[in-house]
């Protein structure tokens, strides 16, 4: 059994993995929030919520269609409204859209009952991950390192200010990232 397996068996049996609060994963598009969220959900036996997926389901349309038909401001409003709901929950892991930490009020809502975890990845790693997908309207027509670096720079300060824990995703497996995170989360006793 590897380290993560051992941690998981120590945690298992406790309601909501023994967590009193929530975990909010933030980071740039393609930083791996959804896959890390799935791993944390399994280790702590808690529900995983993907904001983009839930918003798309409730609106009955894809994220690109929401942007195209209603504009970005409308989408940002939906994110903030959804965070109101999520901040009332206990014991969930939330994979946030990349733009969520850019609004101060969103950060306040995440911190209300939760720990904010930043997944950091280089522009090269991001490019590899988003290259073949078309579900991120802000990157359509801009799939290159210089555009990604520029947008990442614009967001860096807010991402870092929001984070309680930061982990690097570059060159690591999901299991490695998840192991580091579980240890850090347990240390923080949320
Ligand atoms: C966005 C990130 C996307 C999605 C939307 C806008 C952003 O989510 O919410 O396309 O502004 O960074 P992911 O980070 O899950 O790709």
PDB file of C-alpha atoms in Angstrom, residues 10-179:
ATOM      1  CA  UNK A  10      -6.534   6.126   8.483  1.00  0.00           C
ATOM      2  CA  UNK A  11      -9.206   8.585   7.372  1.00  0.00           C
ATOM      3  CA  UNK A  12     -11.865   6.044   6.349  1.00  0.00           C
ATOM      4  CA  UNK A  13     -14.782   5.516   8.654  1.00  0.00           C
ATOM      5  CA  UNK A  14     -14.852   9.106   9.798  1.00  0.00           C
ATOM      6  CA  UNK A  15     -17.878  11.056   8.639  1.00  0.00           C
ATOM      7  CA  UNK A  16     -16.959  13.427   5.754  1.00  0.00           C
ATOM      8  CA  UNK A  17     -13.395  12.187   6.179  1.00  0.00           C
ATOM      9  CA  UNK A  18     -13.309  13.927   9.529  1.00  0.00           C
ATOM     10  CA  UNK A  19     -13.456  17.287   7.755  1.00  0.00           C
ATOM     11  CA  UNK A  20     -15.480  20.069   9.325  1.00  0.00           C
ATOM     12  CA  UNK A  21     -15.212  22.378   6.348  1.00  0.00           C
ATOM     13  CA  UNK A  22     -14.930  22.305   2.569  1.00  0.00           C
ATOM     14  CA  UNK A  23     -12.034  22.246   0.170  1.00  0.00           C
ATOM     15  CA  UNK A  24     -12.044  24.705  -2.746  1.00  0.00           C
ATOM     16  CA  UNK A  25      -9.576  23.973  -5.529  1.00  0.00           C
ATOM     17  CA  UNK A  26      -8.500  27.007  -7.507  1.00  0.00           C
ATOM     18  CA  UNK A  27      -5.996  27.452 -10.312  1.00  0.00           C
ATOM     19  CA  UNK A  28      -5.626  28.301 -13.956  1.00  0.00           C
ATOM     20  CA  UNK A  29      -7.646  26.478 -16.624  1.00  0.00           C
ATOM     21  CA  UNK A  30      -6.057  23.077 -17.211  1.00  0.00           C
ATOM     22  CA  UNK A  31      -4.127  23.006 -13.943  1.00  0.00           C
ATOM     23  CA  UNK A  32      -5.810  19.688 -13.057  1.00  0.00           C
ATOM     24  CA  UNK A  33      -8.412  20.838 -10.531  1.00  0.00           C
ATOM     25  CA  UNK A  34     -11.026  18.268 -11.581  1.00  0.00           C
ATOM     26  CA  UNK A  35      -8.741  15.235 -11.440  1.00  0.00           C
ATOM     27  CA  UNK A  36      -7.226  16.291  -8.106  1.00  0.00           C
ATOM     28  CA  UNK A  37     -10.730  16.955  -6.797  1.00  0.00           C
ATOM     29  CA  UNK A  38     -11.797  13.407  -7.761  1.00  0.00           C
ATOM     30  CA  UNK A  39      -8.822  12.010  -5.843  1.00  0.00           C
ATOM     31  CA  UNK A  40      -9.539  14.097  -2.727  1.00  0.00           C
ATOM     32  CA  UNK A  41     -13.191  13.095  -2.921  1.00  0.00           C
ATOM     33  CA  UNK A  42     -12.187   9.441  -2.791  1.00  0.00           C
ATOM     34  CA  UNK A  43      -9.605   9.792  -0.015  1.00  0.00           C
ATOM     35  CA  UNK A  44     -11.864  11.800   2.289  1.00  0.00           C
ATOM     36  CA  UNK A  45     -15.101  10.081   1.147  1.00  0.00           C
ATOM     37  CA  UNK A  46     -16.693  13.421   0.404  1.00  0.00           C
ATOM     38  CA  UNK A  47     -18.799  14.723  -2.472  1.00  0.00           C
ATOM     39  CA  UNK A  48     -16.971  16.369  -5.381  1.00  0.00           C
ATOM     40  CA  UNK A  49     -18.639  19.345  -7.042  1.00  0.00           C
ATOM     41  CA  UNK A  50     -17.455  20.789 -10.339  1.00  0.00           C
ATOM     42  CA  UNK A  51     -18.688  24.367 -10.676  1.00  0.00           C
ATOM     43  CA  UNK A  52     -18.569  24.549 -14.487  1.00  0.00           C
ATOM     44  CA  UNK A  53     -20.376  21.260 -14.838  1.00  0.00           C
ATOM     45  CA  UNK A  54     -23.109  22.245 -12.385  1.00  0.00           C
ATOM     46  CA  UNK A  55     -23.577  25.663 -13.996  1.00  0.00           C
ATOM     47  CA  UNK A  56     -23.815  24.096 -17.472  1.00  0.00           C
ATOM     48  CA  UNK A  57     -26.322  21.523 -16.228  1.00  0.00           C
ATOM     49  CA  UNK A  58     -28.532  24.104 -14.539  1.00  0.00           C
ATOM     50  CA  UNK A  59     -28.468  26.460 -17.512  1.00  0.00           C
ATOM     51  CA  UNK A  60     -29.037  23.578 -19.915  1.00  0.00           C
ATOM     52  CA  UNK A  61     -26.139  24.719 -22.111  1.00  0.00           C
ATOM     53  CA  UNK A  62     -22.399  24.409 -22.423  1.00  0.00           C
ATOM     54  CA  UNK A  63     -19.975  26.989 -20.977  1.00  0.00           C
ATOM     55  CA  UNK A  64     -19.046  28.232 -24.504  1.00  0.00           C
ATOM     56  CA  UNK A  65     -22.764  28.663 -25.272  1.00  0.00           C
ATOM     57  CA  UNK A  66     -23.356  30.576 -22.023  1.00  0.00           C
ATOM     58  CA  UNK A  67     -20.474  32.929 -22.900  1.00  0.00           C
ATOM     59  CA  UNK A  68     -21.647  33.319 -26.500  1.00  0.00           C
ATOM     60  CA  UNK A  69     -25.340  33.856 -25.737  1.00  0.00           C
ATOM     61  CA  UNK A  70     -25.234  35.803 -22.462  1.00  0.00           C
ATOM     62  CA  UNK A  71     -21.673  37.125 -22.136  1.00  0.00           C
ATOM     63  CA  UNK A  72     -18.945  36.653 -19.572  1.00  0.00           C
ATOM     64  CA  UNK A  73     -20.501  38.972 -16.947  1.00  0.00           C
ATOM     65  CA  UNK A  74     -23.615  36.769 -16.808  1.00  0.00           C
ATOM     66  CA  UNK A  75     -21.448  33.682 -16.309  1.00  0.00           C
ATOM     67  CA  UNK A  76     -19.487  35.401 -13.508  1.00  0.00           C
ATOM     68  CA  UNK A  77     -22.789  36.204 -11.799  1.00  0.00           C
ATOM     69  CA  UNK A  78     -23.769  32.529 -11.944  1.00  0.00           C
ATOM     70  CA  UNK A  79     -20.442  31.571 -10.362  1.00  0.00           C
ATOM     71  CA  UNK A  80     -20.942  33.978  -7.464  1.00  0.00           C
ATOM     72  CA  UNK A  81     -24.516  32.767  -6.921  1.00  0.00           C
ATOM     73  CA  UNK A  82     -23.395  29.154  -6.892  1.00  0.00           C
ATOM     74  CA  UNK A  83     -20.685  29.949  -4.339  1.00  0.00           C
ATOM     75  CA  UNK A  84     -23.361  31.346  -2.024  1.00  0.00           C
ATOM     76  CA  UNK A  85     -24.979  27.938  -2.083  1.00  0.00           C
ATOM     77  CA  UNK A  86     -21.739  25.976  -1.757  1.00  0.00           C
ATOM     78  CA  UNK A  87     -20.439  28.030   1.135  1.00  0.00           C
ATOM     79  CA  UNK A  88     -23.380  26.740   3.207  1.00  0.00           C
ATOM     80  CA  UNK A  89     -22.296  23.119   2.739  1.00  0.00           C
ATOM     81  CA  UNK A  90     -19.976  21.054   4.929  1.00  0.00           C
ATOM     82  CA  UNK A  91     -17.595  18.360   3.777  1.00  0.00           C
ATOM     83  CA  UNK A  92     -17.429  18.828  -0.002  1.00  0.00           C
ATOM     84  CA  UNK A  93     -14.558  19.352  -2.401  1.00  0.00           C
ATOM     85  CA  UNK A  94     -15.266  21.990  -5.044  1.00  0.00           C
ATOM     86  CA  UNK A  95     -13.414  22.323  -8.312  1.00  0.00           C
ATOM     87  CA  UNK A  96     -13.731  26.041  -9.120  1.00  0.00           C
ATOM     88  CA  UNK A  97     -13.645  27.671 -12.537  1.00  0.00           C
ATOM     89  CA  UNK A  98     -10.325  29.426 -13.151  1.00  0.00           C
ATOM     90  CA  UNK A  99     -11.871  32.894 -12.893  1.00  0.00           C
ATOM     91  CA  UNK A 100     -13.477  32.406  -9.463  1.00  0.00           C
ATOM     92  CA  UNK A 101     -10.694  33.904  -7.267  1.00  0.00           C
ATOM     93  CA  UNK A 102     -10.686  37.110  -9.341  1.00  0.00           C
ATOM     94  CA  UNK A 103     -13.709  38.436  -7.414  1.00  0.00           C
ATOM     95  CA  UNK A 104     -13.024  39.399  -3.838  1.00  0.00           C
ATOM     96  CA  UNK A 105     -16.556  38.422  -2.776  1.00  0.00           C
ATOM     97  CA  UNK A 106     -15.992  34.909  -4.154  1.00  0.00           C
ATOM     98  CA  UNK A 107     -12.863  34.496  -2.046  1.00  0.00           C
ATOM     99  CA  UNK A 108     -14.758  35.581   1.071  1.00  0.00           C
ATOM    100  CA  UNK A 109     -17.476  33.008   0.320  1.00  0.00           C
ATOM    101  CA  UNK A 110     -14.927  30.202  -0.182  1.00  0.00           C
ATOM    102  CA  UNK A 111     -13.159  31.012   3.049  1.00  0.00           C
ATOM    103  CA  UNK A 112     -16.371  31.122   5.047  1.00  0.00           C
ATOM    104  CA  UNK A 113     -16.373  27.370   5.654  1.00  0.00           C
ATOM    105  CA  UNK A 114     -13.487  26.214   3.574  1.00  0.00           C
ATOM    106  CA  UNK A 115      -9.862  25.847   2.818  1.00  0.00           C
ATOM    107  CA  UNK A 116      -8.627  27.251  -0.492  1.00  0.00           C
ATOM    108  CA  UNK A 117      -6.071  25.137  -2.342  1.00  0.00           C
ATOM    109  CA  UNK A 118      -4.127  26.573  -5.295  1.00  0.00           C
ATOM    110  CA  UNK A 119      -2.870  24.208  -7.990  1.00  0.00           C
ATOM    111  CA  UNK A 120       0.032  25.823  -9.758  1.00  0.00           C
ATOM    112  CA  UNK A 121       1.201  24.745 -13.224  1.00  0.00           C
ATOM    113  CA  UNK A 122       3.517  26.295 -15.796  1.00  0.00           C
ATOM    114  CA  UNK A 123       2.162  27.816 -19.032  1.00  0.00           C
ATOM    115  CA  UNK A 124       3.768  24.904 -20.939  1.00  0.00           C
ATOM    116  CA  UNK A 125       1.919  22.329 -18.819  1.00  0.00           C
ATOM    117  CA  UNK A 126      -1.334  24.268 -19.244  1.00  0.00           C
ATOM    118  CA  UNK A 127      -0.900  24.464 -23.003  1.00  0.00           C
ATOM    119  CA  UNK A 128      -0.403  20.698 -23.259  1.00  0.00           C
ATOM    120  CA  UNK A 129      -3.589  20.099 -21.313  1.00  0.00           C
ATOM    121  CA  UNK A 130      -5.857  22.586 -23.086  1.00  0.00           C
ATOM    122  CA  UNK A 131      -4.460  22.262 -26.618  1.00  0.00           C
ATOM    123  CA  UNK A 132      -7.121  19.893 -27.920  1.00  0.00           C
ATOM    124  CA  UNK A 133     -10.176  21.060 -26.018  1.00  0.00           C
ATOM    125  CA  UNK A 134     -12.704  23.669 -27.089  1.00  0.00           C
ATOM    126  CA  UNK A 135     -14.668  24.144 -23.899  1.00  0.00           C
ATOM    127  CA  UNK A 136     -12.803  27.223 -22.633  1.00  0.00           C
ATOM    128  CA  UNK A 137     -13.983  30.307 -24.498  1.00  0.00           C
ATOM    129  CA  UNK A 138     -11.224  32.551 -23.076  1.00  0.00           C
ATOM    130  CA  UNK A 139      -8.545  30.394 -24.700  1.00  0.00           C
ATOM    131  CA  UNK A 140     -10.107  29.883 -28.117  1.00  0.00           C
ATOM    132  CA  UNK A 141      -7.728  31.305 -30.706  1.00  0.00           C
ATOM    133  CA  UNK A 142      -5.091  31.902 -28.007  1.00  0.00           C
ATOM    134  CA  UNK A 143      -3.599  28.500 -27.465  1.00  0.00           C
ATOM    135  CA  UNK A 144      -0.005  29.609 -27.084  1.00  0.00           C
ATOM    136  CA  UNK A 145       2.461  29.975 -24.231  1.00  0.00           C
ATOM    137  CA  UNK A 146       2.754  33.745 -24.463  1.00  0.00           C
ATOM    138  CA  UNK A 147      -1.004  34.370 -24.161  1.00  0.00           C
ATOM    139  CA  UNK A 148      -1.341  31.853 -21.338  1.00  0.00           C
ATOM    140  CA  UNK A 149       1.658  33.371 -19.482  1.00  0.00           C
ATOM    141  CA  UNK A 150       0.165  36.853 -19.835  1.00  0.00           C
ATOM    142  CA  UNK A 151      -3.244  35.861 -18.467  1.00  0.00           C
ATOM    143  CA  UNK A 152      -1.593  33.864 -15.699  1.00  0.00           C
ATOM    144  CA  UNK A 153       0.471  36.903 -14.689  1.00  0.00           C
ATOM    145  CA  UNK A 154      -2.674  39.046 -14.540  1.00  0.00           C
ATOM    146  CA  UNK A 155      -4.224  36.504 -12.187  1.00  0.00           C
ATOM    147  CA  UNK A 156      -1.231  35.522 -10.087  1.00  0.00           C
ATOM    148  CA  UNK A 157      -1.622  38.044  -7.292  1.00  0.00           C
ATOM    149  CA  UNK A 158      -5.293  37.233  -6.660  1.00  0.00           C
ATOM    150  CA  UNK A 159      -4.729  33.481  -6.882  1.00  0.00           C
ATOM    151  CA  UNK A 160      -1.901  33.653  -4.359  1.00  0.00           C
ATOM    152  CA  UNK A 161      -3.764  35.951  -1.998  1.00  0.00           C
ATOM    153  CA  UNK A 162      -6.734  33.551  -1.943  1.00  0.00           C
ATOM    154  CA  UNK A 163      -4.714  30.390  -1.276  1.00  0.00           C
ATOM    155  CA  UNK A 164      -4.322  28.731   2.123  1.00  0.00           C
ATOM    156  CA  UNK A 165      -2.290  25.907   0.565  1.00  0.00           C
ATOM    157  CA  UNK A 166      -0.360  25.855  -2.713  1.00  0.00           C
ATOM    158  CA  UNK A 167       0.870  22.769  -4.584  1.00  0.00           C
ATOM    159  CA  UNK A 168       2.757  22.427  -7.818  1.00  0.00           C
ATOM    160  CA  UNK A 169       1.282  20.232 -10.530  1.00  0.00           C
ATOM    161  CA  UNK A 170       4.223  20.319 -12.955  1.00  0.00           C
ATOM    162  CA  UNK A 171       5.708  16.942 -13.816  1.00  0.00           C
ATOM    163  CA  UNK A 172       3.796  15.136 -11.090  1.00  0.00           C
ATOM    164  CA  UNK A 173       1.119  12.481 -11.125  1.00  0.00           C
ATOM    165  CA  UNK A 174      -2.328  13.167  -9.680  1.00  0.00           C
ATOM    166  CA  UNK A 175      -1.556  10.663  -6.931  1.00  0.00           C
ATOM    167  CA  UNK A 176       1.616  12.533  -5.934  1.00  0.00           C
ATOM    168  CA  UNK A 177      -0.190  15.867  -5.865  1.00  0.00           C
ATOM    169  CA  UNK A 178      -3.056  14.359  -3.922  1.00  0.00           C
ATOM    170  CA  UNK A 179      -0.730  12.787  -1.336  1.00  0.00           C
TER     171      UNK A 179
END
